[in-house]
Amino acid sequence: MQRDKTARPAESGASAGPDRLPAVSRLLAARQVAALVRRYGHELVRDLLRERLSELRQAIRSGQLGGRDVDRAVGAAAIASEVAGRAEALLGPAPREVINATGVIVHTNLGRAVLSDAAAERVAAAARTYVDLEYDLSRGQRGSRLDHLAPAMARLFPGKSFVALNNNAAAILLVLRTLARGRDVLVSRGELVEIGGSFRVPDILAVSGARLREVGTTNRTRLQDYEGALSDRTGLLLKVHTSNFRIVGFTEETSIEDLAGLARRSGVPLVVDWGSGDLVDLRPLSIKDELPVGELLRAGADLVTFSCDKLLGGPQAGLVVGREDLVVRLRRDPLARVCRLDRLLVAGLRETLGAYVRGAAFREVPTLRMLAAAPEEIGRRAARVRREVARRSGQGRRLAIVDGVSRTGGGSSPTGERPTRLLAVDPPEGDAAALERRLRAGDPPVIGRIQDGRLLLDLRTVLPAQQDRLTERLVEALGPSGPVKR
Ligand SMILES: *Cc1c(COP(=O)(O)O)cnc(C)c1O
C-alpha cells in the first residue's frame, strides 16, 4: 500500500483516503511515541500503534471519519495520545486511589476499610522480604501463621480460641461445613438476608452441605420456634446480624442469652455471624445494633464470626472466635487451608489488632476515627475547602455548608446513620450530573452524591491527606477555565 511519505496529513478537504495514514516505523520515530516506547516497551507500543492505525483505516474507509477529522486523528500527537491511554489502561496502577466523599464509611465498592499508616507500612514491609510467616525462630522449626495474631487475640478475647480466614464468608462456610455438614442449621426467617457484595445466607448454607431449617416468621421468632425445630439432626443454631436490613414494627427476636441456654441444654453449638467485627463498644456513639463481639461471647455464643475490613478497620479477613474444642476442628478442616490468610493480611491485621490492644483504636484506625468524628469538626473541614475553592475559583456563591447524614455502610448497622455537615455544590448550568462526571473523571477521581440537583460532598470519609487535592479538583471542575484534561 502506498503511504504519505511525510506522514503529515494532507490539507483538509483533499482526499481523505486511508492512504494518508502514517507508517508505523515513522510513528515509532516520532518524539511523543518515543517516550511511550521508553515507558511501555517497543513491542507493546508497536502493536498498539498497528491496532490504532487499523481502526483508523477502517473508520476512513467506512466514511465514519472524514474531512478535517481525518487530519486530526492521523497526526502523530493524536495517535500517541490514544495509544498512551490504552497502554495506561493496560499497565497503569490499579485499583486507583479515589476520594470517597460519599460519607459511606464502609463502602464495599470503594474497598471498605482504609488501613492505618502503621498497618499499611507493615503490609508493604512484609511484601518486600522473606518473613517468619510459618517459622518458629526460637526453635528453628515450622510454626503457624496464626501464631502472629495469637497474642493480640488472647488479650482481646481472654480464654477464647480463634481461626482467621480471608473473609467472613469463608469463615461462615468453614464453620457450617465443619460443624454441620449433612445436618440441620436452624436460622430465623428474619435473618435469611442478602448482604451487600452478594453474600446470601441460604446460598452459603447450600454450598456448605448443611441443611437450612427456617425457624419462625419474617418478623417474629421466639425461643419456642427454635425448640420446636430442634431434633437429633440439628448441627447448630445460627444467628445472623441482619446488617443493612431492618424489620421495624411488630417484631420479636430471640436474645443471645436465651439461644445460648437452649444450645447448652440440647448440646448443639450456637454460632453468631456478627458481620462487622466490633472490638469496641460503639453504643456511646449511638450505634445501637453493634454489640462488641466480647459481649456476645460472654452472653453464651459458642462461636462468633466477623469481617475484619468493616468497622474493625483492618484488611480483608474473617475471624472466628470462641470455644477451643470447636476451633481445633475448624483449624484442621482442609477448607481452612484453602481460605488461609497470606502474609500481607497477617501483617496488616496484626498491626490493626495491636491498635485495639493498646487502647489507641479511636486515634489510629481510620474507620473508627471517621465514625467518631463530630459534625462540627467535619463542618470545619468542609468550610476550609469551601473558602479555598471560593478564593481560587471565584465560584463561592455555588458553595454552601448544609446538614446531612453519613452512613456506616457495608452491611454494618442500618441504624448507623451519623449526623454530618456537607459541602453542597450548585452545579454550573444546573447540571449536577455533568459536574459529578467531571469530578469522577479527574485524578484522583472524587466520588460524591447528587441530591435535589446539587452535588453533596461529605468530608467525613475524605482522608485528611486528600483534602488539598479535593480542593484542587473542585477548583478545576468549577474554575473559570473549565475542566482541565489530565
Ligand atoms: C458483610 C457480612 C458478611 C460477609 O463478610 P465478608 O467479609 O464480606 O465475606 C457475612 N455476614 C454478615 C452478617 C455480614 O454483614
Coordinates of C-alpha atoms and ligand atoms in Angstrom, one line a residue:
M1 CA 0.0 0.0 0.0
Q2 CA 1.2 3.5 -0.8
R3 CA 1.8 5.8 2.1
D4 CA 2.2 9.5 2.6
K5 CA 6.0 9.9 2.8
T6 CA 5.9 12.9 5.0
A7 CA 3.4 11.3 7.4
R8 CA 1.8 14.7 7.6
P9 CA -1.9 14.9 6.9
A10 CA -2.8 16.5 3.6
E11 CA -4.8 19.7 3.5
S12 CA -8.3 19.3 4.8
G13 CA -10.9 18.7 2.2
A14 CA -8.4 16.9 0.0
S15 CA -8.5 13.2 -0.5
A16 CA -9.4 11.6 2.9
G17 CA -8.4 8.1 2.0
P18 CA -6.7 5.5 4.2
D19 CA -3.5 6.1 2.2
R20 CA -3.0 9.2 4.3
L21 CA -2.2 7.1 7.4
P22 CA 1.4 7.4 8.7
A23 CA 3.6 4.3 8.7
V24 CA 4.3 2.5 12.0
S25 CA 8.0 3.0 11.5
R26 CA 7.6 6.7 11.2
L27 CA 5.3 6.9 14.2
L28 CA 7.8 5.0 16.3
A29 CA 10.4 7.6 15.5
A30 CA 8.1 10.5 16.5
R31 CA 9.0 12.3 19.7
Q32 CA 5.7 11.6 21.5
V33 CA 5.9 7.9 20.6
A34 CA 9.5 7.5 21.6
A35 CA 8.6 8.5 25.1
L36 CA 5.9 5.8 25.2
V37 CA 8.4 3.2 23.9
R38 CA 10.8 4.0 26.8
R39 CA 7.9 3.6 29.2
Y40 CA 6.0 0.6 27.9
G41 CA 8.4 -1.2 25.7
H42 CA 8.8 -1.4 21.9
E43 CA 6.7 -4.4 21.1
L44 CA 3.6 -3.3 23.0
V45 CA 3.7 0.3 21.6
R46 CA 4.2 -1.1 18.1
D47 CA 1.3 -3.4 18.5
L48 CA -0.9 -0.7 19.9
L49 CA 0.0 1.6 17.0
R50 CA -0.9 -1.1 14.5
E51 CA -4.2 -1.6 16.2
R52 CA -4.9 2.1 16.2
L53 CA -4.0 2.5 12.5
S54 CA -6.1 -0.4 11.5
E55 CA -9.1 1.2 13.3
L56 CA -8.5 4.5 11.6
R57 CA -8.2 2.8 8.2
Q58 CA -11.5 1.1 8.8
A59 CA -13.1 4.3 10.0
I60 CA -11.9 6.2 7.0
R61 CA -13.0 3.5 4.5
S62 CA -16.4 3.3 6.0
G63 CA -16.8 7.0 5.9
Q64 CA -17.2 7.3 9.7
L65 CA -14.1 9.5 9.7
G66 CA -13.8 12.2 7.1
G67 CA -12.6 15.7 6.2
R68 CA -10.9 17.7 8.9
D69 CA -11.4 14.9 11.5
V70 CA -9.0 12.7 9.5
D71 CA -6.3 15.4 9.8
R72 CA -6.6 15.5 13.5
A73 CA -6.9 11.7 14.0
V74 CA -3.9 10.7 11.9
G75 CA -1.4 13.1 13.4
A76 CA 1.4 11.6 15.5
A77 CA 0.3 13.6 18.5
A78 CA -3.3 12.3 18.4
I79 CA -2.2 8.7 17.7
A80 CA 0.4 8.8 20.5
S81 CA -2.2 10.2 23.0
E82 CA -4.7 7.4 22.1
V83 CA -2.0 4.7 22.4
A84 CA -0.8 6.2 25.7
G85 CA -4.4 5.9 27.1
R86 CA -4.5 2.3 26.1
A87 CA -1.1 1.4 27.5
E88 CA -2.1 3.1 30.8
A89 CA -5.4 1.2 30.9
L90 CA -3.4 -2.0 30.4
L91 CA -0.4 -1.3 32.7
G92 CA -1.2 1.7 34.9
P93 CA -1.6 1.1 38.6
A94 CA -5.0 -0.2 39.7
P95 CA -7.1 -0.2 41.7
R96 CA -6.6 3.6 41.7
E97 CA -6.8 6.0 44.6
V98 CA -10.2 7.7 44.8
I99 CA -11.5 10.4 47.1
N100 CA -14.6 9.0 48.9
A101 CA -16.8 12.0 49.5
T102 CA -19.9 9.9 49.8
G103 CA -19.9 9.8 53.6
V104 CA -20.4 6.0 53.5
I105 CA -17.6 4.8 55.8
V106 CA -17.5 1.1 54.9
H107 CA -18.0 1.4 51.2
T108 CA -17.7 -2.0 49.7
N109 CA -17.3 -0.7 46.1
L110 CA -14.5 1.7 47.2
G111 CA -12.6 -1.0 49.1
R112 CA -14.1 -0.9 52.6
A113 CA -11.7 -0.1 55.3
V114 CA -8.6 2.2 54.9
L115 CA -5.7 0.8 56.9
S116 CA -3.9 3.0 59.4
D117 CA -0.5 4.2 58.2
A118 CA 1.2 1.8 60.6
A119 CA -0.7 -1.2 59.3
A120 CA -0.1 -0.1 55.6
E121 CA 3.6 0.1 56.4
R122 CA 3.6 -3.4 57.9
V123 CA 1.9 -4.7 54.8
A124 CA 4.4 -3.1 52.5
A125 CA 7.4 -4.3 54.6
A126 CA 6.1 -7.9 54.8
A127 CA 5.7 -7.8 51.0
R128 CA 9.4 -6.9 50.3
T129 CA 11.3 -9.6 52.2
Y130 CA 11.1 -13.2 53.4
V131 CA 9.4 -13.3 56.7
D132 CA 8.9 -15.8 59.6
L133 CA 5.4 -16.5 58.4
E134 CA 5.3 -20.2 59.3
Y135 CA 8.7 -20.5 61.0
D136 CA 9.3 -20.6 64.7
L137 CA 12.6 -18.6 65.1
S138 CA 13.2 -19.7 68.7
R139 CA 13.1 -23.4 67.9
G140 CA 14.1 -23.4 64.2
Q141 CA 11.0 -25.3 63.3
R142 CA 7.9 -24.9 61.3
G143 CA 5.3 -22.6 63.0
S144 CA 1.8 -21.4 62.3
R145 CA 0.9 -18.2 60.5
L146 CA -1.9 -17.7 63.1
D147 CA 0.7 -17.5 65.9
H148 CA 1.4 -13.9 64.8
L149 CA -2.2 -13.0 65.7
A150 CA -2.5 -15.1 68.8
P151 CA -1.0 -12.7 71.5
A152 CA -3.4 -9.9 70.5
M153 CA -6.4 -12.2 70.1
A154 CA -5.7 -13.6 73.6
R155 CA -5.7 -10.0 75.1
L156 CA -8.9 -9.1 73.2
F157 CA -10.7 -12.4 73.9
P158 CA -9.4 -13.9 77.1
G159 CA -9.8 -17.7 77.3
K160 CA -11.1 -18.0 73.7
S161 CA -9.5 -19.5 70.6
F162 CA -9.7 -18.3 67.0
V163 CA -9.0 -19.0 63.4
A164 CA -8.5 -16.4 60.7
L165 CA -9.7 -16.8 57.0
N166 CA -9.5 -14.5 54.1
N167 CA -13.0 -13.1 54.7
N168 CA -16.1 -13.6 56.8
A169 CA -18.0 -15.5 54.1
A170 CA -15.2 -18.1 54.2
A171 CA -15.3 -18.1 58.0
I172 CA -19.0 -18.9 57.9
L173 CA -18.6 -21.5 55.2
L174 CA -15.9 -23.2 57.3
V175 CA -18.0 -23.2 60.4
L176 CA -21.1 -24.6 58.7
R177 CA -19.1 -27.2 56.8
T178 CA -17.1 -28.5 59.7
L179 CA -19.8 -28.5 62.3
A180 CA -23.0 -29.1 60.4
R181 CA -22.4 -30.8 57.1
G182 CA -25.3 -33.2 56.4
R183 CA -27.1 -31.8 59.4
D184 CA -29.8 -29.1 60.1
V185 CA -28.9 -25.5 60.8
L186 CA -31.6 -23.5 62.5
V187 CA -31.9 -19.9 61.3
S188 CA -34.6 -17.4 62.0
R189 CA -36.6 -16.5 58.8
G190 CA -36.0 -12.9 59.7
E191 CA -32.2 -13.4 59.3
L192 CA -32.1 -15.1 55.9
V193 CA -30.6 -12.0 54.4
E194 CA -28.6 -10.9 51.5
I195 CA -25.8 -8.7 52.5
G196 CA -24.1 -6.1 50.2
G197 CA -21.5 -7.8 48.0
S198 CA -23.8 -10.7 47.1
F199 CA -23.5 -12.7 50.3
R200 CA -26.6 -14.7 50.9
V201 CA -27.0 -16.8 54.0
P202 CA -29.1 -19.5 52.2
D203 CA -26.5 -19.8 49.4
I204 CA -23.6 -20.2 51.8
L205 CA -25.6 -22.8 53.7
A206 CA -26.3 -24.8 50.5
V207 CA -22.6 -24.7 49.5
S208 CA -21.5 -26.0 52.9
G209 CA -23.6 -29.1 52.7
A210 CA -25.6 -28.2 55.8
R211 CA -29.4 -28.2 55.6
L212 CA -31.2 -24.9 56.2
R213 CA -34.1 -25.2 58.7
E214 CA -36.0 -22.0 58.8
V215 CA -37.5 -21.0 62.1
G216 CA -40.3 -18.6 63.0
T217 CA -41.7 -15.9 60.7
T218 CA -40.0 -13.0 59.0
N219 CA -40.9 -10.5 61.7
R220 CA -41.1 -12.7 64.8
T221 CA -39.1 -15.6 66.0
R222 CA -39.4 -16.9 69.6
L223 CA -37.4 -19.4 71.6
Q224 CA -40.2 -21.9 71.3
D225 CA -39.8 -21.8 67.5
Y226 CA -36.2 -22.9 67.8
E227 CA -37.2 -25.5 70.4
G228 CA -39.9 -26.9 68.0
A229 CA -37.4 -27.2 65.2
L230 CA -34.7 -29.0 67.2
S231 CA -34.1 -32.6 66.5
D232 CA -31.2 -35.2 66.6
R233 CA -30.4 -34.0 63.1
T234 CA -29.6 -30.4 64.3
G235 CA -26.0 -29.4 63.8
L236 CA -26.0 -25.9 65.1
L237 CA -28.1 -22.8 65.9
L238 CA -27.1 -19.9 63.7
K239 CA -27.8 -16.3 64.5
V240 CA -27.1 -13.7 61.7
H241 CA -26.6 -10.0 62.2
T242 CA -29.2 -8.6 59.8
S243 CA -26.7 -5.8 58.9
N244 CA -28.0 -3.5 56.2
F245 CA -31.6 -4.6 56.7
R246 CA -34.1 -4.0 59.4
I247 CA -37.6 -5.1 60.0
V248 CA -39.4 -2.5 62.1
G249 CA -42.7 -2.5 63.9
F250 CA -44.2 -5.7 65.3
T251 CA -41.0 -7.7 65.7
E252 CA -39.5 -10.1 68.1
E253 CA -36.1 -11.6 68.2
T254 CA -34.7 -14.3 70.5
S255 CA -31.9 -13.0 72.7
I256 CA -28.4 -14.5 72.6
E257 CA -28.8 -15.5 76.2
D258 CA -32.0 -17.5 75.5
L259 CA -30.5 -19.1 72.4
A260 CA -27.3 -19.9 74.4
G261 CA -29.4 -21.6 77.1
L262 CA -31.2 -23.7 74.5
A263 CA -28.0 -24.6 72.8
R264 CA -26.4 -25.8 76.0
R265 CA -29.5 -27.8 77.0
S266 CA -29.6 -29.5 73.7
G267 CA -25.8 -30.0 73.2
V268 CA -25.5 -28.1 69.9
P269 CA -23.3 -25.0 69.4
L270 CA -24.7 -21.5 69.0
V271 CA -22.9 -19.7 66.2
V272 CA -23.3 -16.0 65.6
D273 CA -22.4 -14.3 62.3
W274 CA -21.9 -10.8 63.5
G275 CA -20.9 -9.3 60.1
S276 CA -18.9 -6.4 61.3
G277 CA -16.3 -7.2 63.9
D278 CA -16.8 -4.8 66.7
L279 CA -14.0 -4.9 69.1
V280 CA -15.0 -1.7 70.9
D281 CA -18.4 -0.6 72.3
L282 CA -20.0 1.6 69.7
R283 CA -23.1 2.3 71.7
P284 CA -21.7 5.5 73.2
L285 CA -21.8 6.7 69.5
S286 CA -25.5 5.9 69.4
I287 CA -24.8 2.9 67.1
K288 CA -27.1 0.5 68.9
D289 CA -27.0 -2.6 66.8
E290 CA -23.3 -3.2 67.1
L291 CA -22.7 -5.1 70.3
P292 CA -19.0 -5.8 70.9
V293 CA -18.0 -9.4 70.0
G294 CA -16.8 -10.0 73.5
E295 CA -20.2 -9.3 74.8
L296 CA -21.8 -11.9 72.5
L297 CA -19.3 -14.5 73.8
R298 CA -20.0 -13.6 77.4
A299 CA -23.7 -14.0 76.7
G300 CA -23.0 -17.6 75.7
A301 CA -22.3 -17.7 71.9
D302 CA -20.0 -20.6 71.3
L303 CA -18.5 -19.1 68.1
V304 CA -18.7 -15.6 66.6
T305 CA -17.6 -14.9 63.0
F306 CA -17.0 -11.4 61.6
S307 CA -15.2 -9.4 58.9
C308 CA -12.0 -7.5 59.6
D309 CA -12.5 -4.9 56.9
K310 CA -15.8 -3.4 58.1
L311 CA -16.0 -1.4 61.3
L312 CA -13.0 -3.2 62.7
G313 CA -11.0 -1.2 60.2
G314 CA -8.4 -3.8 59.1
P315 CA -7.5 -5.6 55.9
Q316 CA -9.9 -8.1 54.2
A317 CA -10.1 -11.1 56.5
G318 CA -12.6 -13.1 58.5
L319 CA -12.2 -14.2 62.1
V320 CA -13.9 -17.0 64.1
V321 CA -13.6 -16.6 67.8
G322 CA -14.9 -18.9 70.6
R323 CA -14.7 -22.3 72.1
E324 CA -11.4 -24.1 71.8
D325 CA -12.7 -27.6 71.1
L326 CA -14.7 -26.2 68.1
V327 CA -11.9 -24.0 66.8
V328 CA -9.5 -27.0 66.9
R329 CA -11.8 -28.8 64.5
L330 CA -12.1 -25.7 62.3
R331 CA -8.3 -25.3 62.0
R332 CA -8.0 -28.9 60.9
D333 CA -10.5 -28.7 58.1
P334 CA -8.9 -28.5 54.6
L335 CA -11.1 -25.5 53.9
A336 CA -9.1 -23.5 56.5
R337 CA -6.1 -24.2 54.3
V338 CA -7.9 -23.2 51.1
C339 CA -9.0 -19.9 52.6
R340 CA -5.9 -19.0 54.7
L341 CA -4.5 -15.5 55.1
D342 CA -1.5 -14.5 53.1
R343 CA 1.4 -12.8 54.8
L344 CA 0.3 -9.3 53.8
L345 CA -3.0 -9.8 55.5
V346 CA -1.4 -11.3 58.6
A347 CA 0.9 -8.3 58.9
G348 CA -1.9 -5.7 58.4
L349 CA -4.3 -7.5 60.7
R350 CA -1.7 -7.9 63.5
E351 CA -1.0 -4.2 63.4
T352 CA -4.7 -3.2 63.4
L353 CA -5.5 -5.5 66.3
G354 CA -2.5 -4.0 68.1
A355 CA -4.1 -0.6 68.0
Y356 CA -7.1 -2.1 69.9
V357 CA -4.8 -3.8 72.4
R358 CA -3.1 -0.5 73.1
G359 CA -6.4 1.3 73.5
A360 CA -5.5 3.5 70.6
A361 CA -8.1 2.3 68.0
F362 CA -10.1 5.5 68.0
R363 CA -7.0 7.5 67.4
E364 CA -5.3 5.3 64.9
V365 CA -7.8 3.2 62.9
P366 CA -9.2 5.5 60.2
T367 CA -12.6 3.7 60.2
L368 CA -13.2 4.4 63.8
R369 CA -11.8 8.0 63.5
M370 CA -14.3 8.7 60.8
L371 CA -17.1 7.0 62.7
A372 CA -16.4 9.1 65.8
A373 CA -15.8 12.5 64.1
A374 CA -18.2 15.1 65.3
P375 CA -20.4 17.0 62.8
E376 CA -18.8 20.3 64.0
E377 CA -15.3 19.0 63.1
I378 CA -16.5 17.8 59.7
G379 CA -18.2 21.1 59.1
R380 CA -14.9 23.0 59.9
R381 CA -13.1 20.9 57.3
A382 CA -15.8 21.5 54.8
A383 CA -15.7 25.2 55.5
R384 CA -11.9 25.2 54.8
V385 CA -12.4 23.6 51.5
R386 CA -15.2 25.9 50.7
R387 CA -13.2 29.1 51.5
E388 CA -10.2 27.9 49.5
V389 CA -12.3 26.8 46.4
A390 CA -14.2 30.1 46.6
R391 CA -11.0 32.1 46.7
R392 CA -9.3 30.3 43.8
S393 CA -12.3 29.7 41.5
G394 CA -14.4 32.8 42.2
Q395 CA -17.3 30.4 42.5
G396 CA -18.1 30.9 46.2
R397 CA -21.8 31.6 45.5
R398 CA -22.1 28.0 44.3
L399 CA -20.9 26.5 47.6
A400 CA -22.7 26.0 50.9
I401 CA -22.4 24.0 54.1
V402 CA -25.5 22.1 55.0
D403 CA -26.7 19.4 57.5
G404 CA -26.9 15.8 56.3
V405 CA -26.2 12.2 57.3
S406 CA -23.2 9.9 56.8
R407 CA -23.7 6.2 56.8
T408 CA -21.6 3.4 58.3
G409 CA -22.5 1.3 55.2
G410 CA -21.0 -2.0 54.1
G411 CA -23.6 -4.2 55.6
S412 CA -23.0 -2.8 59.0
S413 CA -25.7 -1.3 61.2
P414 CA -28.7 0.1 59.2
T415 CA -29.4 2.5 62.0
G416 CA -25.8 3.6 61.9
E417 CA -26.6 7.0 60.4
R418 CA -24.3 9.7 61.6
P419 CA -25.2 13.4 61.6
T420 CA -22.8 15.3 59.4
R421 CA -22.1 18.6 57.7
L422 CA -21.9 18.5 53.9
L423 CA -20.3 20.7 51.3
A424 CA -23.1 21.3 48.8
V425 CA -22.2 22.4 45.3
D426 CA -24.6 24.2 43.0
P427 CA -23.5 22.9 39.6
P428 CA -22.7 25.2 36.6
E429 CA -25.7 25.4 34.3
G430 CA -27.8 23.4 36.8
D431 CA -26.2 20.2 35.5
A432 CA -25.3 18.2 38.6
A433 CA -24.7 15.0 36.6
A434 CA -22.1 16.8 34.4
L435 CA -20.3 18.1 37.5
E436 CA -20.4 14.7 39.1
R437 CA -18.9 13.2 35.9
R438 CA -16.1 15.8 35.7
L439 CA -15.1 15.1 39.3
R440 CA -15.2 11.4 38.7
A441 CA -13.1 11.6 35.6
G442 CA -10.2 13.5 37.1
D443 CA -7.2 12.5 39.1
P444 CA -7.8 11.4 41.7
P445 CA -11.5 10.8 41.0
V446 CA -13.9 12.3 43.5
I447 CA -17.0 10.3 44.3
G448 CA -19.9 12.3 45.7
R449 CA -23.7 12.1 45.5
I450 CA -26.4 14.1 43.8
Q451 CA -29.4 15.2 45.7
D452 CA -32.1 17.7 44.6
G453 CA -29.9 19.0 41.8
R454 CA -26.9 19.6 44.0
L455 CA -23.7 17.7 44.4
L456 CA -23.1 16.8 48.0
L457 CA -19.6 16.1 49.4
D458 CA -19.1 14.6 52.9
L459 CA -15.7 15.3 54.4
R460 CA -16.2 12.5 57.0
T461 CA -14.8 10.0 54.6
V462 CA -12.2 12.2 52.9
L463 CA -8.8 11.4 54.4
P464 CA -7.0 14.4 55.8
A465 CA -4.2 13.8 53.4
Q466 CA -6.6 14.1 50.5
Q467 CA -8.3 17.3 51.5
D468 CA -6.0 19.6 49.5
R469 CA -6.4 17.5 46.4
L470 CA -10.2 17.6 46.8
T471 CA -9.9 21.4 46.8
E472 CA -7.8 21.3 43.7
R473 CA -10.2 19.0 41.9
L474 CA -13.1 21.3 42.8
V475 CA -11.3 24.4 41.6
E476 CA -10.5 22.6 38.4
A477 CA -14.1 21.4 37.9
L478 CA -15.7 24.8 38.8
G479 CA -12.9 27.2 37.7
P480 CA -13.3 29.8 35.1
S481 CA -11.1 27.9 32.7
G482 CA -13.4 24.9 32.9
P483 CA -12.3 21.4 33.3
V484 CA -8.6 20.7 32.8
K485 CA -7.7 17.5 31.0
R486 CA -5.5 15.2 32.9
Ligands
LIG1 C1 -20.6 -8.5 55.4 C2 -21.2 -9.7 56.0 C3 -20.8 -10.9 55.6 C4 -19.8 -11.2 54.6 O1 -18.5 -10.8 55.1 P1 -17.3 -10.7 54.0 O2 -16.1 -10.3 54.9 O3 -17.6 -9.7 53.1 O4 -17.1 -12.0 53.4 C5 -21.4 -12.0 56.2 N1 -22.4 -11.9 57.2 C6 -22.8 -10.6 57.6 C7 -23.9 -10.5 58.6 C8 -22.2 -9.5 57.0 O5 -22.6 -8.3 57.4

